[in-house]
Coordinates of C-alpha atoms in Angstrom, one line a residue:
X277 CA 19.5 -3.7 -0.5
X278 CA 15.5 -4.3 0.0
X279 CA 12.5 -2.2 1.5
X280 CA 11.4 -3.7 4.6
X281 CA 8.7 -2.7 6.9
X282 CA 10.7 -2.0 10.2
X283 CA 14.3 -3.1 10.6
X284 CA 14.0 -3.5 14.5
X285 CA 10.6 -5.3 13.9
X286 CA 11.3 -7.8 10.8
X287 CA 13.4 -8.1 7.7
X288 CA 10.4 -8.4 5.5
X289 CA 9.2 -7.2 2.3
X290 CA 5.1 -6.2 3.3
X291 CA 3.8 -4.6 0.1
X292 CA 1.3 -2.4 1.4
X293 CA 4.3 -0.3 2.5
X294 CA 5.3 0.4 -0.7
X295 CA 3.0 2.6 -1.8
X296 CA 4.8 5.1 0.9
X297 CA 8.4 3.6 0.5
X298 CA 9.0 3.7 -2.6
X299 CA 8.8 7.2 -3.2
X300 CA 10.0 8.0 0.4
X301 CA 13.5 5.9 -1.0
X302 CA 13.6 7.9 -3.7
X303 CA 13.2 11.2 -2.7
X304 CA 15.0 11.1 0.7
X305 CA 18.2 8.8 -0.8
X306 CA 17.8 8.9 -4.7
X307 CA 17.5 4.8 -4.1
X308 CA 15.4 2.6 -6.6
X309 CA 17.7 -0.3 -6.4
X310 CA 15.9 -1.7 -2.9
X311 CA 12.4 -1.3 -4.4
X312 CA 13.7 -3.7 -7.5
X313 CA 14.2 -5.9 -5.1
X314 CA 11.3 -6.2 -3.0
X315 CA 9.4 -6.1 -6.1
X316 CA 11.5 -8.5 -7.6
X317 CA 11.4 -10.9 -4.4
X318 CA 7.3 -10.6 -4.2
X319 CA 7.2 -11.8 -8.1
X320 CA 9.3 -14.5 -7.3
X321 CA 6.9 -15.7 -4.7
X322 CA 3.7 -15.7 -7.2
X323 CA 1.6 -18.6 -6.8
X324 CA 0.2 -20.5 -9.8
X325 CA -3.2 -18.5 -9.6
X326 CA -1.6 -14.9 -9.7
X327 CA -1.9 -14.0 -6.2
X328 CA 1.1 -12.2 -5.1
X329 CA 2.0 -12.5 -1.6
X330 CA 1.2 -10.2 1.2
X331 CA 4.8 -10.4 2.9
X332 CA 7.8 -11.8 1.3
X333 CA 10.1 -14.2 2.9
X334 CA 10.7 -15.3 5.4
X335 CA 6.6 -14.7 6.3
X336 CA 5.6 -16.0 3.3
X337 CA 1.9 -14.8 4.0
X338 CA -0.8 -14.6 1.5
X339 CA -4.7 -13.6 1.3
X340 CA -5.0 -10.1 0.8
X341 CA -6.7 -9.2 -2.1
X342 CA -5.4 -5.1 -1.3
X343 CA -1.8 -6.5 -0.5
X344 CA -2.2 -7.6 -3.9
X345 CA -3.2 -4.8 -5.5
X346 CA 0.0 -2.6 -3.8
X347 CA 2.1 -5.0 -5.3
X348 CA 0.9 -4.4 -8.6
X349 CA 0.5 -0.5 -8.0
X350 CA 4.2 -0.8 -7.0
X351 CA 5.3 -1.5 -9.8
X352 CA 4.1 1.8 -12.1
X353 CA 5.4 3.4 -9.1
X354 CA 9.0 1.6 -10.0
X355 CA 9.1 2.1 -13.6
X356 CA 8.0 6.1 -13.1
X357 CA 11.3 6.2 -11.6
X358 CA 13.2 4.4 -13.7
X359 CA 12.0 3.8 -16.9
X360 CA 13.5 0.3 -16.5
X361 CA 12.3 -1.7 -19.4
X362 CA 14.2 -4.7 -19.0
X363 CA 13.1 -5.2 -15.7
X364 CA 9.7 -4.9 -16.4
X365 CA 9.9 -7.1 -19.3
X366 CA 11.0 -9.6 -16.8
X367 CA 7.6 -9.4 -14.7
X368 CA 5.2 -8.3 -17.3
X369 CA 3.8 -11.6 -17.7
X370 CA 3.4 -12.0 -14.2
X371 CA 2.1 -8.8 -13.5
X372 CA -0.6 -9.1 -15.8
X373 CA -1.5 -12.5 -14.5
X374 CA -1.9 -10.7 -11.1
X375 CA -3.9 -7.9 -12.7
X376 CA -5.8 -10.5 -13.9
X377 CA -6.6 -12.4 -11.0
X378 CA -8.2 -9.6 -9.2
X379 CA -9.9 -7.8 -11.8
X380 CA -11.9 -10.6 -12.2
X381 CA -13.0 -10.1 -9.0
X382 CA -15.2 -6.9 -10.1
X383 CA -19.2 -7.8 -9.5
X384 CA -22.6 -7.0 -11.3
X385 CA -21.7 -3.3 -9.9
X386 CA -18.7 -2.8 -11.2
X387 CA -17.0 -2.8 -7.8
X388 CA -14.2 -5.0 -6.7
X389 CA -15.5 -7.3 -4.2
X390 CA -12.9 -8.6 -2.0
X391 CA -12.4 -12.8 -0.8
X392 CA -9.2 -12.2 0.5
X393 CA -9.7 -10.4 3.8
X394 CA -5.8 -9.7 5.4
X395 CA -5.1 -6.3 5.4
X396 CA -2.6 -4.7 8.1
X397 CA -3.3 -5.2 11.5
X398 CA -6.9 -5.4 10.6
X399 CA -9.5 -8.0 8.7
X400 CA -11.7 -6.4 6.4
X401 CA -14.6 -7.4 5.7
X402 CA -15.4 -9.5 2.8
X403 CA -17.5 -7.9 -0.2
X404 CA -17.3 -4.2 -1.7
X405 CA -14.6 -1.8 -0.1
X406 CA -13.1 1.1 -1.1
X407 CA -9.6 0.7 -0.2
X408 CA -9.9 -2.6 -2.7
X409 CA -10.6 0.0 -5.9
X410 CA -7.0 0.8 -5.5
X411 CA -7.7 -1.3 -9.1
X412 CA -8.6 1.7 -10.6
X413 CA -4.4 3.2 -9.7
X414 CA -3.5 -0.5 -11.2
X415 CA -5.3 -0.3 -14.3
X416 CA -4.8 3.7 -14.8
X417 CA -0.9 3.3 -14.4
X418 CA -1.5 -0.2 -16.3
X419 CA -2.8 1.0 -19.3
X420 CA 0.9 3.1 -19.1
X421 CA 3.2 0.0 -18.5
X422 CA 1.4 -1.9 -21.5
X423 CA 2.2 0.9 -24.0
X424 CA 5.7 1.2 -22.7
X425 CA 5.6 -3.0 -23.3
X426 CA 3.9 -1.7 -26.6
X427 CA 0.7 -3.7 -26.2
X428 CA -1.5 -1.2 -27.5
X429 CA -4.8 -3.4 -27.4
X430 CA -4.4 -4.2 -23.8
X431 CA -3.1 -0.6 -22.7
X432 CA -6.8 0.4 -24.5
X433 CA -8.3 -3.0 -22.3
X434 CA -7.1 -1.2 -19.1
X435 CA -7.7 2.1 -19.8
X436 CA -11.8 1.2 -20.3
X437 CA -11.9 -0.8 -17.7
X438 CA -10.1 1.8 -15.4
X439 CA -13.0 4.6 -16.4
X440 CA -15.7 1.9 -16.0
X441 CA -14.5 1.4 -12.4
X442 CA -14.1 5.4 -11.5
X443 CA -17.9 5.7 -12.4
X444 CA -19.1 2.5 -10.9
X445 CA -17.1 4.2 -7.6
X446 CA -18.6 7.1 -7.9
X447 CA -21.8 6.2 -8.6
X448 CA -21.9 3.8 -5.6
X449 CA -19.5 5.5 -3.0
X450 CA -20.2 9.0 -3.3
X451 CA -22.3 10.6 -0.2
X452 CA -23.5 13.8 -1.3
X453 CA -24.4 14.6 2.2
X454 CA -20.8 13.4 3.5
X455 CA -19.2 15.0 0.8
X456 CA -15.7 13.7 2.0
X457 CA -14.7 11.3 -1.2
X458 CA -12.1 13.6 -2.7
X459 CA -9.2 11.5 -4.6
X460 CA -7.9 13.1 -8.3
X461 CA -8.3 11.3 -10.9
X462 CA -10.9 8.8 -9.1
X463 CA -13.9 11.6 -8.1
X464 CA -16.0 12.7 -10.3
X465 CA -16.0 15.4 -12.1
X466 CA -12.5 14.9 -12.3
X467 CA -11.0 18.2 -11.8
X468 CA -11.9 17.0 -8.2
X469 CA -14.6 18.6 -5.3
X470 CA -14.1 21.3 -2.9
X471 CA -14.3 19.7 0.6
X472 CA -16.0 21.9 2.9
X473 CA -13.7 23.2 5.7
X474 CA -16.0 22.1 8.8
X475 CA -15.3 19.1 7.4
X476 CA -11.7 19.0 6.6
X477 CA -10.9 20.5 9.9
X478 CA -11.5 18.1 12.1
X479 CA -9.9 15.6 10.0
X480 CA -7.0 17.5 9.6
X481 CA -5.9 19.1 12.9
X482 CA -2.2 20.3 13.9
X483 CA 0.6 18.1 12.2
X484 CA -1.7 16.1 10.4
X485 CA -5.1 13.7 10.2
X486 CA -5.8 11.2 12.8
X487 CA -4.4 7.6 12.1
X488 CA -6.1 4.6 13.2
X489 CA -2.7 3.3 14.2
X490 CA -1.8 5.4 16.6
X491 CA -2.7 3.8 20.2
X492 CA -6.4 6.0 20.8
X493 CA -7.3 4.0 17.6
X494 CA -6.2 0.8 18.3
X495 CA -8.0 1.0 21.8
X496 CA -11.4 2.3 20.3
X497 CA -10.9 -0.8 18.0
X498 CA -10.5 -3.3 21.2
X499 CA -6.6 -4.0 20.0
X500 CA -5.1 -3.2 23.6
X501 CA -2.3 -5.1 22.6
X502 CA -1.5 -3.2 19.6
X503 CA -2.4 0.3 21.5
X504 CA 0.0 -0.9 24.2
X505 CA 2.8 -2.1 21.9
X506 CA 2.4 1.1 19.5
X507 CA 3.1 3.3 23.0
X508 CA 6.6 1.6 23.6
X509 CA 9.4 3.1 22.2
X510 CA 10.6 0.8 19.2
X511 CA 13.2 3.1 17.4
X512 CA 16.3 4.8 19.1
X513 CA 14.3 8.0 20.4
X514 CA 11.0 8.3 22.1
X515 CA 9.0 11.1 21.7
X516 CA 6.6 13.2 23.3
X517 CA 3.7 14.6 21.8
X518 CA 6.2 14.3 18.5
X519 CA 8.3 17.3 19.6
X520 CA 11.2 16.3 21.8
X521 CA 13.0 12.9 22.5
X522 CA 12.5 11.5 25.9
X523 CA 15.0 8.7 26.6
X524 CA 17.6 6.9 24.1
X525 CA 17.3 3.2 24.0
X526 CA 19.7 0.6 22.0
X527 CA 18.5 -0.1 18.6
X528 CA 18.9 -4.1 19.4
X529 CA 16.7 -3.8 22.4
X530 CA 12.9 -4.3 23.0
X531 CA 11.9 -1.9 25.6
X532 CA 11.3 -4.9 28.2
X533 CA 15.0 -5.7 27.6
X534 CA 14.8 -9.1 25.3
X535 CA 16.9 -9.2 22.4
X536 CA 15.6 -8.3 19.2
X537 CA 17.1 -8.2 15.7
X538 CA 20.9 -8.5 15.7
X539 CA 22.4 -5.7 12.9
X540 CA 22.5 -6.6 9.5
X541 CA 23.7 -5.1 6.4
X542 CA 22.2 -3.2 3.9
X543 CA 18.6 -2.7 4.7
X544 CA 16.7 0.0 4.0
X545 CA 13.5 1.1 5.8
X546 CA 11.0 3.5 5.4

């Protein structure tokens, strides 16, 4: 059993998925065995360098300095679980060749500064960017795994470098005008920011925030494609407006009748 992204879509492992699979498995199914294995499978496909790939096989895709960094935040996620020792005795090496590779990617401000643009459906650009100082989860939760390895000098290693990148965020990030940088742990102080609610309203209406997936994103972004393939029913129900199913459709079809992906056994998807 493996996390995939979309088991009518493909049958691979895309990291940046398993920041919200992993725990979704766990929770919903008590699982923890398929996130072994796509963690296990995305090691396996390390390159020399320490880059970790952005999709496992059969994809094989690499170049994503934030695919990268999921990997690696993956893992804590794993081991929280777990407490599965052996296991990460088995990829510490690895994982701190990957931790590593993009930590030496941190510039004169203390930021990450991405080279390795792929990222979803979208290409970032190259340089500073937030969603990259997801190295500050790495190296917070790293400092964790390398005491449970008990490395105590590099658990201290992580854990300075981790504070030096929440105030380098901070100091570089923060809009005191926007106010709207609010992440525990990461903001500053820590015990976190009080959002104003005219601007957590709008940001946060009905069900939920606005996704720039949904197909009103993808079209202000000039992805008609993606808008018009996000508005096709993939899954066995179709809903509308996210309240009642519409029209039931076989889970082996694509909506303009094609075959898809025949069944197979034992994957999971979140």
């Amino acid at each position: 059993m493996i996390l995939v992204d979309g088991a009518k879509r493909d049958r691979t492992v895309w990291p940046g998925d398993l920041g919200i699979e992993i725990p979704s498995a766990y929770a919903a199914f008590d699982d923890t065995e398929s996130a072994r294995n796509a963690l296990t499978t995305v090691y396996d496909h390390q390159r020399d360098t320490g880059e970790l790939p952005c999709s496992g096989p059969q994809l094989n895709k690499y170049g994503s300095d934030t695919y990268h960094l999921w990997n690696l935040a993956a893992t804590w996620d794993y081991y929280r679980y777990t407490g599965d020792t052996r296991w990460l005795s088995g990829v510490w090496d690895r994982y701190k060749k990957g931790v590593g590779l993009i930590a030496g990617k941190v510039d004169g401000k203390g930021l990450v500064s991405i080279t390795n643009t792929f990222d979803s459906v979208r290409i970032l650009a190259k340089g500073e960017n937030l969603i990259a100082n997801v190295l500050w989860r790495v190296l917070d939760t790293g400092s964790r795994l390398a005491k449970a390895q008990g490395d105590a000098a590099l658990a201290a290693t992580y854990a300075e470098r981790a504070e030096a990148l929440r105030k380098a965020v901070n100091a570089n990030f923060w809009d005191e005008t926007a106010r709207v940088q609010v992440l525990p742990g990461l903001d500053d102080p820590p015990a976190g920011r009080q959002l104003p609610r005219r601007l957590v309203r709008p940001r946060w209406p009905g069900a939920g925030p606005p996704h720039q997936r949904v197909p009103q994103g993808q079209l202000e972004r000039g992805h008609l494609h993606r808008a018009r393939e996000q508005g096709q029913p993939w899954g066995l129900l179709r809903f509308d407006g996210g309240q009642r199913p519409r029209r039931r459709r076989r889970p082996d079809r694509r909506p303009g009748g094609r075959g898809h992906h025949p069944p197979r056994p034992r994957v999971l998807s979140c």
